[in-house]
Short mmCIF file of C-alpha atoms and ligand atoms in Angstrom, two decimals:
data_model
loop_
_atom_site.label_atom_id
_atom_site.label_comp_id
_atom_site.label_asym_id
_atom_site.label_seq_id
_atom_site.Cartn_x
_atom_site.Cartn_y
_atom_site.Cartn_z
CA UNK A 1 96.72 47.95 18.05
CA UNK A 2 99.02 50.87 19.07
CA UNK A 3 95.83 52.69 20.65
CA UNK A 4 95.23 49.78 22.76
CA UNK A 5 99.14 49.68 24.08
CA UNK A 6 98.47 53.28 24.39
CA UNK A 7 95.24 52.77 26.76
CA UNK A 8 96.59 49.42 28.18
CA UNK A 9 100.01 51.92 29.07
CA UNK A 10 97.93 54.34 30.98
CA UNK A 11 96.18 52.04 32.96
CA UNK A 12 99.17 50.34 34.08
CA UNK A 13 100.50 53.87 34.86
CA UNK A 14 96.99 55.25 36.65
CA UNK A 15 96.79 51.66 38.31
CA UNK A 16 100.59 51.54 39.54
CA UNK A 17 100.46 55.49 40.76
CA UNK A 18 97.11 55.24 42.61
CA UNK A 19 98.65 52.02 44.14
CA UNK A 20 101.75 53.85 45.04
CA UNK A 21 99.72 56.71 46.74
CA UNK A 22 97.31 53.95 48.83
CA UNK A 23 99.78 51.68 49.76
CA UNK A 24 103.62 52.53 49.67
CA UNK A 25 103.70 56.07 51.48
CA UNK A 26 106.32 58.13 50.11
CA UNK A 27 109.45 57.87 52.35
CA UNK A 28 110.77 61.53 52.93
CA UNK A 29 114.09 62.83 55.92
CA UNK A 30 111.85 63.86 58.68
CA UNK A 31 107.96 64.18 60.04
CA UNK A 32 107.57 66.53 62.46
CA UNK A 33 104.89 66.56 64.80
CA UNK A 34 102.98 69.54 66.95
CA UNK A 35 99.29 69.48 69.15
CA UNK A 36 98.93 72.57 67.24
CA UNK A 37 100.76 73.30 63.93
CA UNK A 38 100.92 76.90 63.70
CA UNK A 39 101.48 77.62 60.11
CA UNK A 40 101.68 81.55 60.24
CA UNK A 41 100.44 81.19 56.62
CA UNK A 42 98.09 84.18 55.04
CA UNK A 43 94.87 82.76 56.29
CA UNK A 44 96.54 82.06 59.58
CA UNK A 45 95.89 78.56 59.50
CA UNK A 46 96.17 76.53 62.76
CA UNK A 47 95.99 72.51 62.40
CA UNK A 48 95.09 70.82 65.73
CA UNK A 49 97.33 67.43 65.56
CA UNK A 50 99.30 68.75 63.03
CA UNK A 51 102.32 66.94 61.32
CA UNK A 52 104.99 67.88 58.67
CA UNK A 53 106.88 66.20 55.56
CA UNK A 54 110.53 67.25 55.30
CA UNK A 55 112.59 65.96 52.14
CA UNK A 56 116.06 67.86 51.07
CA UNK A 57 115.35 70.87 53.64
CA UNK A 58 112.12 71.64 52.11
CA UNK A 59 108.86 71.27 53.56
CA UNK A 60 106.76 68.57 51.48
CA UNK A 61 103.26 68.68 52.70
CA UNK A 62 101.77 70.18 56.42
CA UNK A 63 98.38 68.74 57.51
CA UNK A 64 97.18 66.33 60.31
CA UNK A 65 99.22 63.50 61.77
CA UNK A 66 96.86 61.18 60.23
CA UNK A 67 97.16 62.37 57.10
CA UNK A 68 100.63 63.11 57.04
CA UNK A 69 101.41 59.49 58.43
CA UNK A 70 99.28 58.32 55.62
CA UNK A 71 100.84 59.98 52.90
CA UNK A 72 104.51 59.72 54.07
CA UNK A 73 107.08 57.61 56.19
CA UNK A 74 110.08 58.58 58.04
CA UNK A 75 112.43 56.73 60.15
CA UNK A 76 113.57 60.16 61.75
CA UNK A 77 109.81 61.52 63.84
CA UNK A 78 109.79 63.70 65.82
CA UNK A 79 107.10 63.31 68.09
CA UNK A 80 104.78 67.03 69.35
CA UNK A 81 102.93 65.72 72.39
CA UNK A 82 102.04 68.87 74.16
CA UNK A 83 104.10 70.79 71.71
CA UNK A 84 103.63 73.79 69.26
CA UNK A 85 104.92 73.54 66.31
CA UNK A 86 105.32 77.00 64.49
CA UNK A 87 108.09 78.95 62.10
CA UNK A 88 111.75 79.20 63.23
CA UNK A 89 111.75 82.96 64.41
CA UNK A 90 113.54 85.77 62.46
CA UNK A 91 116.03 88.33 63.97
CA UNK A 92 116.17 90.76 61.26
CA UNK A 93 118.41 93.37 62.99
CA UNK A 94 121.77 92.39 65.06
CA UNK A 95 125.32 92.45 65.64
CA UNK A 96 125.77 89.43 66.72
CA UNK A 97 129.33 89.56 67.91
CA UNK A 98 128.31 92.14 70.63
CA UNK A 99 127.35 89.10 72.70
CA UNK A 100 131.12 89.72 74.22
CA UNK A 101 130.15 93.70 75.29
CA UNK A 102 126.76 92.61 77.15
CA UNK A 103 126.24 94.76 80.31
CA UNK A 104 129.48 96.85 79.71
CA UNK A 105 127.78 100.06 79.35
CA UNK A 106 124.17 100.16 80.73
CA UNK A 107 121.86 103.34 81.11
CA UNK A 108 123.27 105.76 78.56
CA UNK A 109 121.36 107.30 75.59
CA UNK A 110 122.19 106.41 72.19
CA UNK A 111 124.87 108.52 70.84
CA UNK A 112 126.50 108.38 74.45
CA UNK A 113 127.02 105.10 74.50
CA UNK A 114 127.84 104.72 70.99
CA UNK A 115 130.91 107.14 71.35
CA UNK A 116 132.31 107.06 74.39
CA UNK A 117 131.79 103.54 74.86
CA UNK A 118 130.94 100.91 71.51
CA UNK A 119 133.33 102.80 69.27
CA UNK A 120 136.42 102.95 71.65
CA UNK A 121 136.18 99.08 72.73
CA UNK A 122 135.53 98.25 68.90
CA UNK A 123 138.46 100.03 67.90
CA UNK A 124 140.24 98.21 71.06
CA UNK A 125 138.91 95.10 71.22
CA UNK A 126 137.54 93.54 68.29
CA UNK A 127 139.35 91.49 66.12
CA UNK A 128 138.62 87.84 64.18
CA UNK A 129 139.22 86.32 67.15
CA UNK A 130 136.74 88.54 69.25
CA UNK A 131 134.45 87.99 66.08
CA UNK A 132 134.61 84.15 65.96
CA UNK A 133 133.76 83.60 70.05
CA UNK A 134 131.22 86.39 70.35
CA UNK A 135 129.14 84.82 67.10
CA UNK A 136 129.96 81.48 68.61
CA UNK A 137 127.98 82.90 71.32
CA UNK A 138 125.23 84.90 69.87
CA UNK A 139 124.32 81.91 67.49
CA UNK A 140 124.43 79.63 70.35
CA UNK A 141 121.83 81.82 72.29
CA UNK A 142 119.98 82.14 69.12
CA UNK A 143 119.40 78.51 68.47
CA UNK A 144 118.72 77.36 71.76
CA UNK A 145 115.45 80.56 71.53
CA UNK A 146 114.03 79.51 68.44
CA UNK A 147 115.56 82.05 65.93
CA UNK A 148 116.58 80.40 62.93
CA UNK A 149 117.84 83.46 60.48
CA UNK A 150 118.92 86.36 61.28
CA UNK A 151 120.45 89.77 59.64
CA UNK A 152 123.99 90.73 60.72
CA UNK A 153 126.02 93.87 60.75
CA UNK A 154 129.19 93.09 61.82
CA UNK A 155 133.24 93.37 61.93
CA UNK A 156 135.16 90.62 59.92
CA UNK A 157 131.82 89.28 57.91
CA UNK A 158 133.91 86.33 56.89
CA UNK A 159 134.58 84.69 60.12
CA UNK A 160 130.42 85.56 60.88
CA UNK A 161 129.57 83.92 57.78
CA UNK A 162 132.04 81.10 58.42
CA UNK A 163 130.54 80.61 61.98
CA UNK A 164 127.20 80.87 60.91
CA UNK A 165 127.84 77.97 57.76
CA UNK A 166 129.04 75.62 60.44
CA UNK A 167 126.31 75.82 63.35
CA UNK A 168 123.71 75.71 60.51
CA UNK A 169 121.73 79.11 60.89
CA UNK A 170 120.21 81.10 58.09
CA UNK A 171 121.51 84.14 57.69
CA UNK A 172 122.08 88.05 55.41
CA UNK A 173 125.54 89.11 56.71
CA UNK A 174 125.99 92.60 55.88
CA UNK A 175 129.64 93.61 55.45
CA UNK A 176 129.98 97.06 57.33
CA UNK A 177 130.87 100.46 55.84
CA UNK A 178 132.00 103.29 58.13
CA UNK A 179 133.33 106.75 57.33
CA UNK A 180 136.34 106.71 59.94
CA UNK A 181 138.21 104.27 61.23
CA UNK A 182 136.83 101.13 63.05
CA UNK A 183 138.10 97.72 63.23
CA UNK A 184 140.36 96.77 60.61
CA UNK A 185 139.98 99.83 58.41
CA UNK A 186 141.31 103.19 57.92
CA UNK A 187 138.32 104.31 57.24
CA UNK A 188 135.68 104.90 54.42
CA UNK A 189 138.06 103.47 51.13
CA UNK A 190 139.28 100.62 52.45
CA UNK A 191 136.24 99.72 54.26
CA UNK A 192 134.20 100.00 51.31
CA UNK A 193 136.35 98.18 49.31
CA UNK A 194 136.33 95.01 51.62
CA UNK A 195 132.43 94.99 51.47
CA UNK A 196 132.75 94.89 47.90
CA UNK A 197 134.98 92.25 47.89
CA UNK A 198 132.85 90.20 50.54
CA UNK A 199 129.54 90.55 48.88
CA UNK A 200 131.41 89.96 45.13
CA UNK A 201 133.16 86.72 46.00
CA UNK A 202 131.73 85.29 48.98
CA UNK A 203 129.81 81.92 48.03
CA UNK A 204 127.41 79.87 50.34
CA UNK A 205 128.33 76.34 50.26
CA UNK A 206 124.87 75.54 52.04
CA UNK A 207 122.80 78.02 50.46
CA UNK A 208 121.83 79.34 53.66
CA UNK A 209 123.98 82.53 53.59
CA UNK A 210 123.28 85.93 51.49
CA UNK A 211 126.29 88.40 51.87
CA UNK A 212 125.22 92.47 51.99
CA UNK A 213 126.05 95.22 52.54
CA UNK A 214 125.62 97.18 55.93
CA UNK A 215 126.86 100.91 55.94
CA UNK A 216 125.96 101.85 59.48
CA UNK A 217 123.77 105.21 59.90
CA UNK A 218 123.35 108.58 57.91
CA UNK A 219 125.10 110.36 60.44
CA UNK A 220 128.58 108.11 60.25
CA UNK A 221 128.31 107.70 56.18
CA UNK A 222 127.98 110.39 53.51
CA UNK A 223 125.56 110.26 51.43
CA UNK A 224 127.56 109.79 48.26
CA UNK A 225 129.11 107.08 50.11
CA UNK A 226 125.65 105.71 50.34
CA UNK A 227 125.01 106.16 46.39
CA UNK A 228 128.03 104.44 45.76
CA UNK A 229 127.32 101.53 47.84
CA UNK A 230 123.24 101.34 46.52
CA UNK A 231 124.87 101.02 42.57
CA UNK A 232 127.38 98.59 43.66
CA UNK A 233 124.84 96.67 45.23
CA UNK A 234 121.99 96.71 41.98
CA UNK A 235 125.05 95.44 40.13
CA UNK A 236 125.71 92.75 42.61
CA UNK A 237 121.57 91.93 43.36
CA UNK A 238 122.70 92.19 47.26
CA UNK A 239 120.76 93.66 49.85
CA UNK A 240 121.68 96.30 52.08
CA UNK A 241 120.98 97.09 56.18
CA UNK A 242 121.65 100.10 58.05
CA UNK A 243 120.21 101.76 60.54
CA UNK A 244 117.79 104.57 59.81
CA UNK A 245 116.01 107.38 61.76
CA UNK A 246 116.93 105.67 64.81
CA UNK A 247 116.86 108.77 67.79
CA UNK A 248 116.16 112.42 67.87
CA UNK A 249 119.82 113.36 67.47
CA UNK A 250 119.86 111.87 64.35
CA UNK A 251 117.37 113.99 62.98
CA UNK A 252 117.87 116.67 63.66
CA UNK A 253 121.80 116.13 62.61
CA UNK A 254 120.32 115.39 59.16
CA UNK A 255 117.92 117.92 59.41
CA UNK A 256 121.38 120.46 59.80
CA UNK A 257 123.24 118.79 57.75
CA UNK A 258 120.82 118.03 54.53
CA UNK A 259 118.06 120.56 55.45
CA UNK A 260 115.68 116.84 55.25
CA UNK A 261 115.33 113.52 56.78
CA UNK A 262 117.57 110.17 56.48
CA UNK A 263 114.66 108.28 54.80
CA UNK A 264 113.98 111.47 51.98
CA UNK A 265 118.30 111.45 52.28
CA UNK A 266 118.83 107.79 51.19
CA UNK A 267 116.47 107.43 48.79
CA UNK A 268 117.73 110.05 46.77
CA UNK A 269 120.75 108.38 46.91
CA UNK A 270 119.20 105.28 44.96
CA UNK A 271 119.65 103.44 48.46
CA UNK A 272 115.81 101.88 48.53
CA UNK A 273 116.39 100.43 44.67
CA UNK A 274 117.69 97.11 46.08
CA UNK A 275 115.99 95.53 48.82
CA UNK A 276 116.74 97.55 51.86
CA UNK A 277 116.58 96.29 55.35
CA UNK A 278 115.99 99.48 57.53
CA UNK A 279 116.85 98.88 61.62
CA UNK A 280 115.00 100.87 64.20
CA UNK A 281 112.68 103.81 61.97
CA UNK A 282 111.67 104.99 64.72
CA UNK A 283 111.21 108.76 63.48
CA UNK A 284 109.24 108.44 60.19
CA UNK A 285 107.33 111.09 59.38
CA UNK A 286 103.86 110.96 56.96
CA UNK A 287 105.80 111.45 53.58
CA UNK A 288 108.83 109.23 54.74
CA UNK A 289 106.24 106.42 55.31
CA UNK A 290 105.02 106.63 51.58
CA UNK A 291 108.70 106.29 50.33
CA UNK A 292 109.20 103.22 52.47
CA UNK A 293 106.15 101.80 51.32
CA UNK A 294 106.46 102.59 47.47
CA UNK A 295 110.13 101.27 47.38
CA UNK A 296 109.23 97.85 49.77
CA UNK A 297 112.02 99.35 52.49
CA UNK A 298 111.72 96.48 55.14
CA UNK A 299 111.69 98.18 59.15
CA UNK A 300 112.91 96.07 61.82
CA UNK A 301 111.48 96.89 65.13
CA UNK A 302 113.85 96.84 67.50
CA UNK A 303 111.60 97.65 70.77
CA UNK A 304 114.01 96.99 73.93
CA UNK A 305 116.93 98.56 72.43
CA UNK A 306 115.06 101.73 71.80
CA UNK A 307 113.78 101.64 75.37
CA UNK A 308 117.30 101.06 76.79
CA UNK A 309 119.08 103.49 74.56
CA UNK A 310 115.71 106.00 75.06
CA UNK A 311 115.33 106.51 71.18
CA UNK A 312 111.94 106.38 71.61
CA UNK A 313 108.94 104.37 70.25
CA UNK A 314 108.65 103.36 66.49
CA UNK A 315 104.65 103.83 64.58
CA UNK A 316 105.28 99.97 63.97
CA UNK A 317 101.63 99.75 63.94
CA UNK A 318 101.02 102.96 61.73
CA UNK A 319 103.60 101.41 59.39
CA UNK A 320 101.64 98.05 59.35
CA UNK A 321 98.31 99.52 58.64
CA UNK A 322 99.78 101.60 55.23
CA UNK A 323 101.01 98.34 54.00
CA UNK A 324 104.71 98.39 54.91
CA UNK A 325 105.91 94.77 55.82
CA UNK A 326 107.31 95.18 59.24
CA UNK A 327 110.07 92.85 61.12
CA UNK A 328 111.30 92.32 64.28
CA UNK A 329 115.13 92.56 65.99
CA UNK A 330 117.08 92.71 69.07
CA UNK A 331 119.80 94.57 67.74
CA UNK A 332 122.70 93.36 69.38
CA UNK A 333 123.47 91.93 72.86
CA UNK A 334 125.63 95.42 73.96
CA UNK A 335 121.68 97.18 73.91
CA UNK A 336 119.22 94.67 75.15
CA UNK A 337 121.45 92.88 76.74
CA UNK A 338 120.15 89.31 75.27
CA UNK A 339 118.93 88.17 71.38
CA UNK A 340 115.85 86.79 72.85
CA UNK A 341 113.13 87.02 70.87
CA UNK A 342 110.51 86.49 72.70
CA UNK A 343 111.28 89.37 75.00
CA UNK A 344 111.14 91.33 71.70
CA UNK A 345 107.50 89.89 70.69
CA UNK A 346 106.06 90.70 74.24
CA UNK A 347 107.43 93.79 74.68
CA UNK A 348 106.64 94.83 70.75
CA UNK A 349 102.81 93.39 71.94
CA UNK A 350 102.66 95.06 75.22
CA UNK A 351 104.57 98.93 74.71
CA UNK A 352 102.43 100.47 71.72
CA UNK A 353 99.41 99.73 74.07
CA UNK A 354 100.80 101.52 77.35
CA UNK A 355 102.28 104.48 74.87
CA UNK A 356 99.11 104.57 72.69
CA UNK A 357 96.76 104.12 75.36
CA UNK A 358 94.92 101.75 73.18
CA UNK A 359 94.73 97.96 74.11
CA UNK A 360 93.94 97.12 70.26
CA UNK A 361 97.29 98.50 69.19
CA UNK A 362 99.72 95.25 67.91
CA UNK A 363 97.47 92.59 68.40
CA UNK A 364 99.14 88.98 69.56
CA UNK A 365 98.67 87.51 65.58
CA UNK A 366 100.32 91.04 64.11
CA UNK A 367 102.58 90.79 66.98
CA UNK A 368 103.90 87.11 66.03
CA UNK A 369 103.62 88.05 62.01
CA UNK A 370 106.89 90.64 62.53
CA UNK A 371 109.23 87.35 64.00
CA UNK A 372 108.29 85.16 61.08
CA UNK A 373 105.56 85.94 58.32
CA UNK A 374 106.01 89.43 57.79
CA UNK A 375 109.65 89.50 59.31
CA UNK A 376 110.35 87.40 56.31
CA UNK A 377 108.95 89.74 53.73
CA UNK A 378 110.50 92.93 55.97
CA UNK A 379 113.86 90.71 54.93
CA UNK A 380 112.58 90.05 51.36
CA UNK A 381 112.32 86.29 52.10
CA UNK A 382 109.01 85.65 51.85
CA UNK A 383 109.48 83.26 49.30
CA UNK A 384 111.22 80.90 51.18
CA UNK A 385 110.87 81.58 55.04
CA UNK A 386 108.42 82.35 57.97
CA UNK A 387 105.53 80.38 57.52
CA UNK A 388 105.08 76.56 57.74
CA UNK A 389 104.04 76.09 53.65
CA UNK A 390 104.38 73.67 51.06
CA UNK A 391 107.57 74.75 49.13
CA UNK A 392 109.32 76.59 51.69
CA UNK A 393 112.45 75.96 53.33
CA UNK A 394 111.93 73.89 56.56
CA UNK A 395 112.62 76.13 58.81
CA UNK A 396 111.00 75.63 62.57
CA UNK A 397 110.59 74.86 65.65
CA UNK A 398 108.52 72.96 68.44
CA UNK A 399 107.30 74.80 71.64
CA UNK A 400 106.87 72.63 74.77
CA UNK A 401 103.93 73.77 76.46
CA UNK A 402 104.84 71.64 79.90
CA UNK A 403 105.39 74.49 81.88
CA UNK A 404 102.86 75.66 84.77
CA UNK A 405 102.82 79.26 83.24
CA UNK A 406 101.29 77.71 79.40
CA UNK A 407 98.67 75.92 81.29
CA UNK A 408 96.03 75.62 81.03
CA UNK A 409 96.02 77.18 76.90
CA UNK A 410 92.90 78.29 75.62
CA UNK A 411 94.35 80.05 73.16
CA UNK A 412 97.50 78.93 71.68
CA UNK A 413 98.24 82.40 70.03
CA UNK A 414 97.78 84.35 73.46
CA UNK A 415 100.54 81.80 74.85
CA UNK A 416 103.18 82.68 72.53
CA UNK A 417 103.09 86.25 72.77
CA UNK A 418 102.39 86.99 75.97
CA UNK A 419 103.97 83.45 78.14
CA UNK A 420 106.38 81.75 75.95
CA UNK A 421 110.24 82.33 77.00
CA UNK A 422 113.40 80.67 75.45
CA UNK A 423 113.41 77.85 77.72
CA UNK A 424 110.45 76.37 76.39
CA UNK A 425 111.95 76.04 73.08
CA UNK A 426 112.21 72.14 72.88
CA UNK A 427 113.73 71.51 69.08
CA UNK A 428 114.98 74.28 66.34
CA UNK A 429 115.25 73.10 62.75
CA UNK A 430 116.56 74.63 60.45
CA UNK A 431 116.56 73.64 56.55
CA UNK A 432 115.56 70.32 57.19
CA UNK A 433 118.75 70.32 59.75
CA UNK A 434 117.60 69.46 63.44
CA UNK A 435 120.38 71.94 65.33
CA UNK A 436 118.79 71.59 68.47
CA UNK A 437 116.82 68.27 70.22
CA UNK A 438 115.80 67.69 73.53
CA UNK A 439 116.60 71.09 74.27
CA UNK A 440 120.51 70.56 73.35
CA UNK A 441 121.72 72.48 70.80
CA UNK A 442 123.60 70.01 68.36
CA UNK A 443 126.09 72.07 66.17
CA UNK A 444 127.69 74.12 69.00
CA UNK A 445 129.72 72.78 71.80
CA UNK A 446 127.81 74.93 74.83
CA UNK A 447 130.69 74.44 77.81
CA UNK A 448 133.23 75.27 74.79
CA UNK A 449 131.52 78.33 73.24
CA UNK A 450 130.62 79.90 77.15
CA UNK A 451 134.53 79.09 78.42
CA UNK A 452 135.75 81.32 75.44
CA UNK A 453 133.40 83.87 75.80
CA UNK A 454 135.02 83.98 79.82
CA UNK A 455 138.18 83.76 78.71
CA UNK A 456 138.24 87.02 76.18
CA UNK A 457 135.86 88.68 78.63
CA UNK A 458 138.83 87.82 81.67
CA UNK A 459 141.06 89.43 78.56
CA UNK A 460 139.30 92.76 78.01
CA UNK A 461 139.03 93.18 81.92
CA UNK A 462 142.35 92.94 82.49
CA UNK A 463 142.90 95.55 79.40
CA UNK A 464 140.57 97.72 80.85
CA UNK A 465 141.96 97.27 84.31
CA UNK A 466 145.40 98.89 83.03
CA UNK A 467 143.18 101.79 81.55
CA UNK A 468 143.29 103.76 78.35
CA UNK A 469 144.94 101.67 75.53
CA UNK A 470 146.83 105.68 74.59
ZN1 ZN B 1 121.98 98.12 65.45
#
């Protein structure tokens, strides 16, 4: 008797479940829809009439329309007709407040225009308020291009973070650390101990926020400043960013100054035992390659800053064929002047080739695998970001191809590195959280956002106007 109830139970359950599947599609938040579904996953799968599940921000199933229509039902579609859908792009190196110092001091090399011009107007100019318009900005810009998270070293990491919780990006905001004195600090002590208090108490209420820490170079931080920071942050489990062998003055300051090179220099310091984000590398040598490769140091690529600052160009592809997960940045809007990332993935595609004289150098795929797959990894979020998965978070966007310069497409690939702009960016989702439709970015009020980036700009012209602030 109880081994028939037992075998009666299970058909019920078989007969109810398969009835479920065949008949009653699960209902889930959102399909998505794209002519091609580029999934950026590790076999580099492409689906042709491709469609998405989205339930709680996370991506439920990809496959074709059909299927996915089959399987699941949404009242919220959102149709791909002559679209691409692919992986919300990462910026893994920026500052995004800079957005506010765009063309103010063009055509100088690096550590020109980072002393006689970033450092003074930072120490003049930027303040919580300058912080809250210029990210304002910078996110807006961001969004409306397809970049979904990005990595921030910036003044006043609070009001970031808080800017970046309400217009619904994904984010690692890196609190800074300086050795003399910048905005809001004294210097090294006090500046130290507000990144420690950031990164110790500052909670996510999305989820979509990781707070870091972001001392700025070797050359502007000691390197037992640097040890102290790399224990705090094991303790904590945060990551840190900072910029690394960036130009040829930093070397060979390091080289005078430590007799080695800021990759051999930070390591010792215990800086590459947490996950390290490293902006610009542009100077490894052989060995310093095998220490960023043993201890998973991420490099973000930053290729028109180091053309417009003339620090040079990075082994990117050297780096990539030892292993080394490499991503892709803009660094901020005072060096590029924009956070557009697709001028970063054509130029990343297009300057190895002229400088190597080799047309197989950064391939369109390898290219596109820095802003998402491998950016995510560089970022040590592989796990949840930069390719269109099962599991992951739902992070992405839709590509209109409409415009004369994607037509006709023979290869979609080919069209996003070398055509695709910002403009044809149609719809950016982010979590499961559609930020931008139709082109118009939801969670930021454009007109508002660009008047008060006028408005502080009319400010810091007048300033300047009356010349030196002592
Ligand atoms: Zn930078």
């Amino acid at each position: 008797m109880k081994l028939f109830q037992v075998i009666l139970s299970a058909l019920i359950i078989m007969t109810t479940t398969s009835a479920c599947s065949a008949d009653t599609p699960q209902s889930v938040d959102m399909i998505v829809e794209g002519d091609y579904l580029v999934t950026m996953d590790a076999e580099g799968t492409i689906i042709q009439d491709g469609a998405i599940a989205v339930k709680n921000g996370e991506i439920l199933a990809t496959g074709t329309r059909q299927d996915i229509h089959a399987q699941y039902t949404s009242e919220n579609v959102i149709p791909g007709t002559n679209r691409v859908l692919m992986p919300g792009l990462i910026n893994g190196h920026t500052h995004t407040a800079m957005t506010l110092f765009r063309g103010m001091a063009d055509d100088y090399d690096l550590m020109t225009w980072l002393t006689n011009y970033i450092f003074p107007m930072e120490g003049r100019f930027v303040d919580p308020e300058f912080v809250k318009i210029g990210t304002e900005l910078a996110c807006l810009e961001m969004i409306r291009g397809g970049t979904t998270t990005f990595v921030d070293m910036y003044f006043y990491p609070e009001v970031i973070a808080d800017v970046t919780e309400r217009c619904g990006m994904r984010a690692i905001i890196g609190a800074p650390a300086i050795d003399f004195p910048s905005p809001g600090f004294n210097g090294w002590d006090d500046s130290y101990a507000a990144a420690i208090e950031f990164v110790t108490n500052y909670q996510s209420a999305s989820g979509r926020i990781t707070a870091g820490f972001a001392p700025h170079a070797p050359y502007t931080v000691t390197p037992e400043h640097y040890a102290a920071l790399a224990a705090k942050a094991k303790e904590l489990g945060a990551p840190i960013t900072t910029h690394i062998a960036e130009d040829q003055a930093e070397v060979k300051t390091i080289k005078e100054r430590y007799g080695t090179t800021s990759i051999d220099l930070l390591n010792k310091q215990g800086a590459f035992d947490v996950t390290m984000i490293g902006a610009h590398i542009v100077w490894p040598t052989d060995e310093d390659m095998d220490i960023l490769k043993e201890k998973g140091v991420g490099p973000i690529h930053n290729p028109t800053s180091n053309m417009k600052t003339a620090a040079g160009f990075s082994p990117v592809q050297e780096m990539i064929s030892k292993g080394i997960d490499v991503g892709l940045g803009t660094d901020g809007a005072a060096s590029n002047n924009d956070l557009d990332m697709w001028e970063e993935i054509r130029m990343a595609a297009l300057i190895h080739k002229g400088f190597n004289a080799d047309a197989t150098v950064m391939p369109a795929e390898t290219v596109l695998q820095t802003a998402t797959s491998m950016g995510a990894r560089a970022i040590d979020m592989g796990g949840q970001i930069g390719s269109l998965e099962a599991g992951k978070r739902a992070d992405m966007i839709q590509i209109s191809l409409d415009a004369p310069r994607l037509t006709p497409l023979y290869n979609v690939l080919s069209h996003l590195v070398y055509v695709a702009d910002s403009e044809d960016v149609v719809t950016t989702i982010i979590d499961g959280q559609v930020v931008m439709l139709d082109s118009e970015v939801l969670t930021l009020d454009a007109e508002a956002v660009k008047a008060a980036a006028v408005a502080k700009s009319d400010e810091i012209k007048a300033a300047l106007a009356q010349g030196p602030s002592d």
